Short mmCIF file of C-alpha atoms in Angstrom, two decimals:
data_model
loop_
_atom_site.label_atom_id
_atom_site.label_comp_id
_atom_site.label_asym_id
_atom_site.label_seq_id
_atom_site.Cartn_x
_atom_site.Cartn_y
_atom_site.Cartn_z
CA UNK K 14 -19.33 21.05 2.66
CA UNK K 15 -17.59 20.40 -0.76
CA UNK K 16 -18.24 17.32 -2.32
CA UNK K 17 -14.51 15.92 -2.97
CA UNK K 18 -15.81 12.33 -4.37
CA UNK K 19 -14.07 12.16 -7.57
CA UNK K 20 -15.35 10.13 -10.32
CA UNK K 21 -12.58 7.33 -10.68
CA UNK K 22 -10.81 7.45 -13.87
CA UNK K 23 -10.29 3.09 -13.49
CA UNK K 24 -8.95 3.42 -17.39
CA UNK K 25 -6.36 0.83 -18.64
CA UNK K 26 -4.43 4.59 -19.00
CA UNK K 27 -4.69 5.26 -15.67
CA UNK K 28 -3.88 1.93 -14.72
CA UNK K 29 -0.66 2.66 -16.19
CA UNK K 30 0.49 5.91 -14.90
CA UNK K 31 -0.56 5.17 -11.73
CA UNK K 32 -0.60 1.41 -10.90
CA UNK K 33 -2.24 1.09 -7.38
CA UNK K 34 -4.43 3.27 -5.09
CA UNK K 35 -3.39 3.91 -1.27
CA UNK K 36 -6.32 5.08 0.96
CA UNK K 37 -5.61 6.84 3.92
CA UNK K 38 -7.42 7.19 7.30
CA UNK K 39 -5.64 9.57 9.72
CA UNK K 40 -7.08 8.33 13.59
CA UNK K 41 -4.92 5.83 14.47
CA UNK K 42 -3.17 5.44 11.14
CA UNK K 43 -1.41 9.09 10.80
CA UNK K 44 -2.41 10.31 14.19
CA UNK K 45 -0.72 7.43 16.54
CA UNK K 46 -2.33 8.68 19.13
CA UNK K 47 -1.33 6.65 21.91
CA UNK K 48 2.12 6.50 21.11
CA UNK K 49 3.32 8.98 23.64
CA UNK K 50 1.73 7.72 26.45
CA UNK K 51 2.73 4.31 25.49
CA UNK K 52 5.83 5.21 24.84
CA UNK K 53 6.08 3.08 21.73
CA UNK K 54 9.08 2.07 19.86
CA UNK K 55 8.18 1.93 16.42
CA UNK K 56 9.18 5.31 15.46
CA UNK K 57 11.91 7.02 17.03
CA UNK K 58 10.36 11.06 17.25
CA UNK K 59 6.60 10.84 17.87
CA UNK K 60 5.77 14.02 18.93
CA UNK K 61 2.59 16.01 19.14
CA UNK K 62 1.12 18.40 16.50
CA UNK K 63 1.04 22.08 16.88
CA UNK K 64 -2.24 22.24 17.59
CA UNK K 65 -1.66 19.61 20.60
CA UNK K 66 -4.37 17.47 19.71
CA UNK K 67 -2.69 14.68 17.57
CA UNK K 68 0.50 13.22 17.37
CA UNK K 69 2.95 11.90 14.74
CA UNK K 70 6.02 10.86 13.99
CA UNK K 71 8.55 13.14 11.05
CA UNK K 72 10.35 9.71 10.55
CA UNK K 73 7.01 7.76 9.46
CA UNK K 74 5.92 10.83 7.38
CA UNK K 75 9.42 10.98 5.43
CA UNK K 76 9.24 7.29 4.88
CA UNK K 77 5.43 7.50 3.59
CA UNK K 78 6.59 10.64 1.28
CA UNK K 79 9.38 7.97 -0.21
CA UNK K 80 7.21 5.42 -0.43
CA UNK K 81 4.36 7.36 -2.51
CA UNK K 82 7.64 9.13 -4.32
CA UNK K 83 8.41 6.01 -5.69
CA UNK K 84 5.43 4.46 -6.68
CA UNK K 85 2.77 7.22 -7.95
CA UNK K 86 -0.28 5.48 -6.94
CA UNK K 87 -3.62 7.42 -6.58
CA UNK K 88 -3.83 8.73 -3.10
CA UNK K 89 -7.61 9.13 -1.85
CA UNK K 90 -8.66 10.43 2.22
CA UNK K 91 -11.17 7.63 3.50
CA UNK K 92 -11.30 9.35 7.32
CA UNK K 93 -14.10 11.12 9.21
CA UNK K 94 -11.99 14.18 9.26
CA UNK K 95 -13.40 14.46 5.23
CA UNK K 96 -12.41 17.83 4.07
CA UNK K 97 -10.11 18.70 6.42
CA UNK K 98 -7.91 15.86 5.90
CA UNK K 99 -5.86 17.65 3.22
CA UNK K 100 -4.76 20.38 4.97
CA UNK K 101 -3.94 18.03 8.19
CA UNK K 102 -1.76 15.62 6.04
CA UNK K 103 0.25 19.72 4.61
CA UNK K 104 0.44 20.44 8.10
CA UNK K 105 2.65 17.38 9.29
CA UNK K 106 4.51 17.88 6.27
CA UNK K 107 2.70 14.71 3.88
CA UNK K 108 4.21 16.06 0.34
CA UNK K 109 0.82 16.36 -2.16
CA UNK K 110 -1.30 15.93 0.69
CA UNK K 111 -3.54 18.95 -0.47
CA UNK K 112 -4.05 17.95 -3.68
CA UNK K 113 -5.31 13.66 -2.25
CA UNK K 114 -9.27 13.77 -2.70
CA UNK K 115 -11.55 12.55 0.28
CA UNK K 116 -13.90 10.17 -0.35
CA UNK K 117 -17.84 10.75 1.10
CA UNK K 118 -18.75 8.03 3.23
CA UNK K 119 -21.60 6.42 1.21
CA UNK K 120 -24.28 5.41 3.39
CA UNK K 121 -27.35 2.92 2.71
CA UNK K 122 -26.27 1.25 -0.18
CA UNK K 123 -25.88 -1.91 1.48
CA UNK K 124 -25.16 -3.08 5.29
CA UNK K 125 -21.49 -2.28 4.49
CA UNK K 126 -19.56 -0.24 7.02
CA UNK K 127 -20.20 3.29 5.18
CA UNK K 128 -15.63 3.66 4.77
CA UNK K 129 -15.67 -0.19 2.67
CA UNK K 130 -18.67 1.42 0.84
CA UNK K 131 -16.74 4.25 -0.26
CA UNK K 132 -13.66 2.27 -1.10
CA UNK K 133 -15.63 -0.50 -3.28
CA UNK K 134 -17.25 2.53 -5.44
CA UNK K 135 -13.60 4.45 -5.97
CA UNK K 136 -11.94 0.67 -6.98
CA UNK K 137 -14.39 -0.84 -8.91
CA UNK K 138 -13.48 -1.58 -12.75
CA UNK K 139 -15.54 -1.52 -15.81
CA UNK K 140 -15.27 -5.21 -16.17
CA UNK K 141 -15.71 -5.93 -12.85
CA UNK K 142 -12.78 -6.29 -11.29
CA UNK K 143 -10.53 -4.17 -9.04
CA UNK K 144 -7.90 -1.91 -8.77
CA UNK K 145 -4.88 -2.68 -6.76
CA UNK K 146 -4.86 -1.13 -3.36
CA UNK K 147 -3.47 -0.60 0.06
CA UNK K 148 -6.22 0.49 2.20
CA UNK K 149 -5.05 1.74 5.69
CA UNK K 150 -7.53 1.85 8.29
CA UNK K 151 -7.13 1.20 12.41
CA UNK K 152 -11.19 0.48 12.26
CA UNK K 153 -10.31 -2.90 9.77
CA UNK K 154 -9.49 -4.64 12.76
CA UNK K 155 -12.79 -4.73 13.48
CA UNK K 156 -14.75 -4.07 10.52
CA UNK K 157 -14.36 -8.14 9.30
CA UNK K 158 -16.70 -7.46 6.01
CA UNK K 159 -14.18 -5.29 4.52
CA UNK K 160 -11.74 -6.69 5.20
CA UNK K 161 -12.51 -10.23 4.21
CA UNK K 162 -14.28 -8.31 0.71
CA UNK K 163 -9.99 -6.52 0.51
CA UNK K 164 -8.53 -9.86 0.79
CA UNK K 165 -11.09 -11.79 -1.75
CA UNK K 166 -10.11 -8.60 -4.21
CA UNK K 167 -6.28 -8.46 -3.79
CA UNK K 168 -6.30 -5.72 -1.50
CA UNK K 169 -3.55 -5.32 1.01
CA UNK K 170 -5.96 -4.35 4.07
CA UNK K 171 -3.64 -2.83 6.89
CA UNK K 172 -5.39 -1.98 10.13
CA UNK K 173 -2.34 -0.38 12.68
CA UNK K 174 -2.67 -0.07 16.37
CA UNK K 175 -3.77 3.71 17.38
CA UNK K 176 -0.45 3.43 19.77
CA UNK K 177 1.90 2.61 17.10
CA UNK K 178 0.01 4.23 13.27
CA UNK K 179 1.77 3.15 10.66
CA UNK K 180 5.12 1.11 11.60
CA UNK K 181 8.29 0.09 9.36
CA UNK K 182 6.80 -3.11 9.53
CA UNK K 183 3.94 -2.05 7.53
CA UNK K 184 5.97 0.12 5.20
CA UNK K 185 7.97 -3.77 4.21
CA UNK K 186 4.49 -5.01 3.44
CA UNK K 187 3.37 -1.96 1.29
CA UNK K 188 6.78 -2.02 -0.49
CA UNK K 189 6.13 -5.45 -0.91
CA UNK K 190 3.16 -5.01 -2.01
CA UNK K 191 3.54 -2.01 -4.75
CA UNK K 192 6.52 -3.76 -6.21
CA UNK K 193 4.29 -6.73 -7.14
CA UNK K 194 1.94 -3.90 -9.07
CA UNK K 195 5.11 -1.57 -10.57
CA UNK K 196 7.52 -3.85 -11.58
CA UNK K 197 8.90 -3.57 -15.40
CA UNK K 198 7.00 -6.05 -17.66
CA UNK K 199 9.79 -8.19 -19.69
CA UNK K 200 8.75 -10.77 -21.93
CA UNK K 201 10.07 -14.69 -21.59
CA UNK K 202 13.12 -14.06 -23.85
CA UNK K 203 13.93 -10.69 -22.23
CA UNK K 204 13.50 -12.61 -18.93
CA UNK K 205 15.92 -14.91 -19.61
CA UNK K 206 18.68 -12.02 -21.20
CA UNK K 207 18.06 -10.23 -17.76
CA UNK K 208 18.35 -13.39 -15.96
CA UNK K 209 21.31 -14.89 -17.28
CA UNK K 210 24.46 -14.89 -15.04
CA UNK K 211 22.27 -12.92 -11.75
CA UNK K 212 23.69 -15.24 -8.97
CA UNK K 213 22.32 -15.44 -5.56
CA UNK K 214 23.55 -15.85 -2.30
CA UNK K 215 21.02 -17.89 0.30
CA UNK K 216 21.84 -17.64 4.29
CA UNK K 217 23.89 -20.23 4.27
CA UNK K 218 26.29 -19.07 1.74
CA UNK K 219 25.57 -20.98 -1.22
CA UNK K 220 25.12 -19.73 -4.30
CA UNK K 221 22.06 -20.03 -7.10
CA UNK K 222 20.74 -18.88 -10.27
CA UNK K 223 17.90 -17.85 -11.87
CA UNK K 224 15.69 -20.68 -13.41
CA UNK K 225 13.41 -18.82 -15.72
CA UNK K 226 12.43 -21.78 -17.82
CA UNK K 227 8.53 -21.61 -16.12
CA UNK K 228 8.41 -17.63 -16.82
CA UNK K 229 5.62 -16.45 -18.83
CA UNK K 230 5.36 -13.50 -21.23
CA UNK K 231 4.16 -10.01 -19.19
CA UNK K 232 6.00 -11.30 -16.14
CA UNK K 233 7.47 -8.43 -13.99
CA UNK K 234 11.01 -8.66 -12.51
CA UNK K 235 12.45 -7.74 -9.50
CA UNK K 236 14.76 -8.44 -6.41
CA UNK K 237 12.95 -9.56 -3.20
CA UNK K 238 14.24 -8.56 0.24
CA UNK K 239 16.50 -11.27 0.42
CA UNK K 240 18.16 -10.16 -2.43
CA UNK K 241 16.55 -13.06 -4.32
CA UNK K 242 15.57 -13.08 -8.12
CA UNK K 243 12.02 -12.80 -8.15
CA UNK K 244 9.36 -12.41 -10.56
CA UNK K 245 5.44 -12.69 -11.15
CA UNK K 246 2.99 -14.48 -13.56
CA UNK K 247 4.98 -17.54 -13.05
CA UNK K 248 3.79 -20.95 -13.64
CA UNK K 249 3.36 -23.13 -10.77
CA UNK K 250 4.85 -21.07 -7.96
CA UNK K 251 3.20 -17.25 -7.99
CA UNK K 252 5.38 -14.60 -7.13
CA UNK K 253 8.34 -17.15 -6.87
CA UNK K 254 11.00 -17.12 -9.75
CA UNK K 255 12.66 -20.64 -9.59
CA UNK K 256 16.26 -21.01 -8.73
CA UNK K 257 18.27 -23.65 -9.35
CA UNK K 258 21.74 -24.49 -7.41
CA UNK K 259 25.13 -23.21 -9.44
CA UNK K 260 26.67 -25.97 -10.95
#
């Protein structure tokens, strides 16, 4: 069996092009496969492969393709199926699927589930730290170590329900998510030029401004789902950008 472990390029270049990693398992993340019989709601088309033996949904896959469309991270294959994932993820129609390495589950290193083992080697940084990351797994549920080590490193940790895979609910939180780690960097005085006259609307109809006076330099700007001016690398509040009432 081909060894598909790459040697992570965790370069501030890299970092750049692509800003965030997304590890995939397929049991019970791709293949939901208790959705038929459960007849669940998150996904309007479940339906089974065409070899019979898994099943997916075209809506969820289309939504993933956006979703990786529009933010270029590194895709790696953290699943027992190892070097048959790639041609799986082709088959159900996962655009670049072929092309996502697999990670080797690393065993004995440490008393780490042999998956979180993988994932800390492929993430870890030069000085340290670690690369954003959206690890999807239906085994995190139970696997607490790596999951508590994801949140403690700033990885998003999603662990879907084998009836459901992934749901719309947990594309929000991975758009979420990337848009924290892709975001345009503006400075404090382009912050404020971008800022200046963007008027909000809050539930109850009234109407505010951006406050960027507590923005610092490399802050990233964007809209939230509200519709909400918000930005990181803020003083005081993280990930809130301060609004003040219209006067």
């Amino acid at each position: 069996m081909k060894n598909q472990t790459p040697a992570p390029d965790n370069s501030p270049q890299e970092a750049t092009r692509t800003p965030f990693d997304l590890y995939l398992d397929i049991d019970g993340v791709l293949n939901a496969w208790g959705a038929i019989i459960e007849r669940s709601k998150a996904w309007p088309d479940y339906q089974l492969t065409k070899t019979k033996r898994e099943v997916y949904s075209p809506s969820m896959v289309a939504a993933l393709n956006a979703f990786i469309a529009e933010h270029s991270p590194r895709v790696f294959w953290v699943t027992t199926w190892e070097d048959t994932a790639p041609a799986w993820g082709e088959s159900i129609g996962l655009v670049g699927a072929g092309d996502w390495p697999w990670l080797d589950s690393i065993y004995g290193l440490t008393r780490h589930w042999a998956k979180h083992e993988s994932v800390v080697a492929t993430s870890a940084l030069p000085n340290g730290g670690v690369r954003p990351a959206i690890w999807l797994d239906d085994d995190l549920t139970d696997e607490h170590d790596a999951a508590l080590w994801a949140a403690k490193a700033g990885i998003l940790a999603i662990a879907p329900n084998g009836h459901h895979g992934i749901t719309p609910a947990h594309l929000a939180q991975m758009q979420a998510y990337a848009r924290q780690h892709t975001g345009k960097l503006y400075t404090r005085a382009q912050l404020e030029e971008v800022a200046a006259g963007v008027v909000c609307r809050d539930a109850q109809g009234r109407e505010w401004v951006a406050n960027i006076s507590q923005a610092r330099n490399g802050s990233r700007l964007f809209m939230n789902g509200r519709g909400f001016l918000t930005a990181d690398n803020i003083a005081g509040t993280p990930e809130l950008l301060p609004l003040v009432p219209v006067r």
